Coordinates of C-alpha atoms in Angstrom, one line a residue:
M148 CA -183.8 -61.3 160.2
T149 CA -182.5 -58.4 158.4
A150 CA -179.4 -59.1 156.4
I151 CA -179.0 -60.4 153.1
G152 CA -176.1 -63.5 153.2
I153 CA -173.7 -63.8 150.3
Y154 CA -171.2 -66.7 149.9
D155 CA -168.6 -67.7 147.7
S156 CA -165.0 -69.6 147.9
G157 CA -163.1 -66.3 148.4
L158 CA -163.2 -62.9 146.7
G159 CA -165.4 -63.4 143.7
G160 CA -168.3 -62.7 145.7
L161 CA -167.1 -59.3 146.0
T162 CA -168.5 -58.8 142.6
V163 CA -172.1 -59.5 143.8
L164 CA -171.6 -57.4 146.7
R165 CA -170.9 -54.6 144.6
A166 CA -174.0 -55.1 142.4
L167 CA -175.9 -55.1 145.5
Q168 CA -174.5 -52.0 146.9
Q169 CA -175.3 -50.3 143.7
Q170 CA -178.8 -51.8 143.3
L171 CA -179.9 -52.0 147.0
P172 CA -177.3 -49.9 148.9
Q173 CA -179.6 -49.9 152.0
E174 CA -179.5 -53.7 152.6
P175 CA -177.2 -54.7 155.3
V176 CA -175.1 -57.8 154.3
V177 CA -173.3 -60.5 156.0
Y178 CA -170.6 -61.8 153.4
F179 CA -168.8 -65.1 153.9
G180 CA -165.6 -66.1 151.6
D181 CA -164.5 -69.9 152.2
T182 CA -161.0 -69.0 151.5
A183 CA -159.7 -72.0 153.5
R184 CA -161.3 -74.3 150.8
V185 CA -160.9 -72.2 147.7
P186 CA -161.4 -73.0 144.7
Y187 CA -164.6 -74.4 144.4
G188 CA -164.4 -75.1 140.7
T189 CA -163.0 -78.4 140.7
R190 CA -164.8 -79.7 143.8
S191 CA -167.6 -82.3 143.5
A192 CA -171.1 -81.8 144.1
A193 CA -171.3 -83.7 147.6
E194 CA -168.4 -81.4 148.6
L195 CA -170.1 -78.2 147.6
L196 CA -173.3 -79.6 149.3
T197 CA -171.7 -80.2 152.5
F198 CA -169.9 -76.5 152.3
G199 CA -173.3 -75.0 151.7
R200 CA -175.0 -76.6 154.4
E201 CA -172.2 -75.5 157.0
I202 CA -172.2 -71.8 155.5
L203 CA -176.0 -71.6 155.3
T204 CA -176.2 -72.8 159.0
W205 CA -173.9 -70.4 160.0
L206 CA -175.5 -67.7 158.0
G207 CA -178.7 -68.4 159.5
R208 CA -177.6 -68.0 162.7
Q209 CA -176.5 -64.3 161.9
G210 CA -180.2 -63.6 161.1
V211 CA -180.1 -63.4 157.4
K212 CA -183.5 -63.2 155.6
M213 CA -182.2 -64.3 152.2
V214 CA -179.0 -65.7 150.7
L215 CA -177.1 -65.1 147.3
V216 CA -175.2 -67.9 146.3
A217 CA -172.3 -66.0 144.6
C218 CA -170.6 -68.9 143.3
N219 CA -171.6 -70.3 140.0
T220 CA -170.3 -73.6 140.6
S221 CA -172.5 -74.1 143.8
S222 CA -175.1 -72.6 141.8
A223 CA -174.9 -75.1 139.2
L224 CA -174.5 -78.3 141.2
V225 CA -176.3 -77.7 144.6
L226 CA -178.5 -74.7 144.6
E227 CA -181.8 -76.8 144.2
Q228 CA -181.0 -79.1 147.0
L229 CA -180.0 -76.2 149.4
Q230 CA -183.3 -74.2 148.5
R231 CA -185.1 -77.5 149.8
E232 CA -183.2 -77.6 153.0
F233 CA -183.5 -74.0 154.1
P234 CA -186.3 -71.6 155.1
W235 CA -185.2 -68.4 153.4
P236 CA -185.1 -67.7 149.8
I237 CA -181.8 -68.7 148.2
L238 CA -181.1 -67.2 144.8
G239 CA -178.0 -68.4 142.3
L240 CA -176.4 -66.8 139.4
I241 CA -177.2 -69.3 136.4
L242 CA -180.8 -68.6 135.6
P243 CA -180.3 -64.7 135.9
G244 CA -176.9 -64.9 133.8
A245 CA -178.5 -67.0 131.2
R246 CA -181.5 -64.6 130.6
A247 CA -179.1 -61.7 130.6
A248 CA -177.0 -63.1 128.0
V249 CA -179.9 -64.1 125.5
A250 CA -181.0 -60.5 125.9
R251 CA -177.8 -59.3 124.2
G252 CA -176.5 -61.9 122.0
R253 CA -177.1 -65.2 120.1
R254 CA -173.8 -66.7 119.6
I255 CA -172.8 -67.1 123.7
G256 CA -169.5 -68.2 125.0
V257 CA -169.3 -69.0 128.7
L258 CA -166.1 -68.8 130.6
A259 CA -166.3 -70.8 133.8
T260 CA -164.7 -73.3 136.1
P261 CA -164.4 -76.8 135.1
A262 CA -167.2 -78.2 137.4
T263 CA -169.8 -75.4 135.9
V264 CA -168.8 -76.3 132.5
A265 CA -168.8 -80.0 133.0
S266 CA -172.6 -79.5 134.5
G267 CA -173.9 -78.1 131.6
A268 CA -176.1 -75.7 133.6
Y269 CA -175.3 -72.6 131.4
P270 CA -176.0 -74.4 128.0
R271 CA -179.3 -75.7 129.4
A272 CA -180.6 -72.3 131.0
I273 CA -179.4 -70.3 127.9
R274 CA -181.3 -72.8 125.5
E275 CA -184.4 -72.7 127.8
A276 CA -184.4 -69.1 127.4
C277 CA -183.6 -69.0 123.6
P278 CA -183.4 -72.2 121.7
Q279 CA -181.9 -70.7 118.4
A280 CA -178.8 -69.5 120.7
G281 CA -175.6 -71.1 120.1
V282 CA -173.7 -71.9 123.1
W283 CA -169.7 -72.6 123.5
Q284 CA -168.0 -73.1 126.9
V285 CA -164.4 -72.8 127.7
P286 CA -163.2 -74.2 131.3
C287 CA -160.8 -72.0 132.9
P288 CA -159.3 -73.5 136.0
A289 CA -156.3 -71.2 136.4
L290 CA -158.1 -68.1 136.8
V291 CA -159.3 -68.3 140.3
P292 CA -156.3 -69.6 141.9
L293 CA -154.1 -66.7 140.2
I294 CA -156.7 -63.8 141.5
E295 CA -156.9 -65.4 145.1
Q296 CA -153.2 -65.2 145.0
G297 CA -153.1 -61.6 143.8
Y298 CA -152.0 -62.0 140.2
S299 CA -155.1 -60.8 138.6
H300 CA -153.4 -57.9 136.4
T301 CA -149.9 -59.8 135.4
P302 CA -148.3 -60.7 132.3
E303 CA -149.1 -64.2 133.0
M304 CA -152.6 -63.3 133.5
R305 CA -153.1 -61.8 130.0
Q306 CA -151.5 -64.7 128.4
V307 CA -153.7 -67.3 130.4
L308 CA -156.8 -65.0 129.4
Q309 CA -155.7 -64.9 125.9
R310 CA -155.5 -68.7 125.7
Y311 CA -159.0 -69.1 127.1
L312 CA -160.6 -66.4 124.9
A313 CA -159.1 -68.0 121.6
P314 CA -161.6 -70.9 121.3
L315 CA -164.7 -68.3 121.7
L316 CA -163.0 -65.7 119.2
S317 CA -162.6 -68.5 116.7
V318 CA -166.2 -69.2 116.6
Q319 CA -167.1 -65.5 116.5
V320 CA -169.2 -65.3 119.8
D321 CA -171.1 -61.9 120.3
T322 CA -171.5 -62.4 123.8
V323 CA -169.1 -63.5 126.8
V324 CA -170.9 -64.7 130.1
Y325 CA -168.7 -64.6 133.2
G326 CA -169.5 -68.0 134.4
C327 CA -167.7 -67.5 137.8
T328 CA -167.8 -64.4 139.9
H329 CA -164.3 -64.1 139.9
Y330 CA -163.9 -63.1 136.2
P331 CA -165.8 -59.6 136.4
L332 CA -162.7 -58.8 138.6
L333 CA -160.8 -58.9 135.3
D334 CA -163.4 -57.1 133.3
D335 CA -160.8 -54.3 132.2
L336 CA -158.3 -57.2 130.9
M337 CA -161.2 -58.8 128.9
A338 CA -162.3 -55.4 127.5
E339 CA -158.7 -55.1 126.0
L340 CA -158.6 -58.5 124.8
L341 CA -162.3 -59.0 123.3
P342 CA -163.4 -57.1 120.2
P343 CA -165.4 -54.1 120.9
H344 CA -168.8 -55.5 119.5
V345 CA -168.8 -58.6 122.1
Q346 CA -170.9 -57.9 124.9
R347 CA -169.5 -58.8 128.4
I348 CA -172.1 -60.2 130.9
D349 CA -172.0 -60.3 134.6
P350 CA -174.7 -62.3 135.9
A351 CA -174.4 -60.9 139.3
V352 CA -176.1 -57.6 137.9
A353 CA -179.2 -59.6 136.8
L354 CA -178.9 -61.9 140.0
V355 CA -179.7 -58.6 142.2
R356 CA -182.3 -57.4 140.0
A357 CA -184.1 -60.8 140.7
A358 CA -183.2 -60.4 144.6
A359 CA -184.6 -57.3 144.5
R360 CA -188.0 -58.6 143.0
E361 CA -187.9 -61.1 145.4
L362 CA -187.7 -58.7 148.4
D363 CA -190.5 -56.8 147.0
A364 CA -192.8 -59.5 146.6
L365 CA -192.1 -60.9 150.1
G366 CA -192.2 -57.6 151.9
L367 CA -188.7 -57.9 153.0
R368 CA -187.0 -54.8 152.0
H369 CA -185.0 -53.1 154.3
H370 CA -186.2 -49.4 155.0
G371 CA -183.9 -48.3 157.9
P372 CA -180.7 -46.7 157.8
T373 CA -178.2 -47.9 155.2
G374 CA -176.9 -51.1 156.0
G375 CA -173.2 -52.1 156.6
V376 CA -171.3 -55.1 155.6
R377 CA -169.9 -57.8 157.9
F378 CA -167.3 -60.0 156.4
G379 CA -166.3 -63.5 157.7
V380 CA -163.7 -65.9 155.9
S381 CA -162.7 -69.6 156.9
G382 CA -159.1 -68.9 156.0
D383 CA -156.8 -66.0 156.8
P384 CA -158.6 -62.8 157.5
V385 CA -155.6 -60.6 156.7
H386 CA -154.8 -62.1 153.5
F387 CA -158.3 -61.6 152.5
Q388 CA -158.4 -58.1 154.1
H389 CA -155.1 -57.2 152.1
L390 CA -156.7 -58.8 148.4
A391 CA -160.5 -57.2 149.0
Q392 CA -159.0 -53.7 149.7
R393 CA -158.2 -53.5 146.2
W394 CA -161.7 -54.1 144.9
L395 CA -163.5 -52.5 147.7
G396 CA -161.3 -49.3 147.8
T397 CA -161.2 -49.5 151.7
I398 CA -159.7 -52.0 154.1
P399 CA -162.6 -54.2 155.6
D400 CA -162.9 -55.7 158.9
V401 CA -162.6 -59.2 158.5
E402 CA -163.3 -62.0 161.3
R403 CA -162.2 -65.6 160.9
V404 CA -165.5 -67.8 161.1
T405 CA -165.5 -71.4 162.5
L406 CA -168.3 -73.1 160.7
P407 CA -170.7 -75.5 162.3
V408 CA -169.9 -79.2 161.4
C409 CA -173.1 -80.8 159.2
L410 CA -172.8 -84.3 158.9
A411 CA -174.8 -85.9 156.0
V412 CA -176.1 -89.1 157.7
G413 CA -178.0 -90.4 154.7
E414 CA -181.5 -89.9 152.9
T415 CA -185.0 -90.8 154.1
A416 CA -186.1 -93.0 151.4
A417 CA -189.6 -92.2 151.7
Q418 CA -188.9 -88.3 151.0
G419 CA -185.8 -88.5 148.9
Q420 CA -184.3 -85.8 151.4
P421 CA -181.0 -86.0 153.0
Q422 CA -180.7 -85.5 156.8
F423 CA -177.9 -83.6 158.4
H424 CA -177.0 -82.3 161.8
P425 CA -176.4 -78.5 161.9

């Protein structure tokens, strides 16, 4: 096992890939974007668990040694269950993002998908890290679809962002957490719309720092030649290739992946563990 697996619903995981390539450039990566089922932000926990099982089963067959769940909604709703079911380290975004936020501010705004907001995962993690911190959340259902459709830097996007940021500005937050991995792709727009003193937190940076510590602790660091990135998607590879080019700076080779079907067949009452067939 040599590669680090990264998965997200689509383009957002590229922000985690970017952080990983800055901090751990030697590590080989297998990136999967579930573009046939994007967005994840309004999905149920049951759906996200099924998607996660399918993707992790496929990543396991590619020889991963660790997986970064590059989706805040999946991190909030199903990370712990996936960690119990698969044998390698699986890291999510919520705890690293919360700790990074309280290191920078005490009046913390969270922009996130509706499902992540409803889970309450960020407020819990932030208050666990700093009970004195104030937390305000804003669900942003329009952002991921606009980014995935290629409207990330348009007048329409600016108007939508202004609407989502207004409640946070009205309570004078000093820190804004990007509670979805797609949102750092809008960081330049956010910087224009937020006051200069407001800190902008990309949890991907803290997640990769945590991954580096885990690799060291387990003796899993890659010490060979610089690793490359293999891209797979469940939807149209050409569409992903076109949109990812803007963020990667190069045209990536992208393959269409047919995921294994993982059927939940109930839970073992004695163990409380679900059974499924990869």
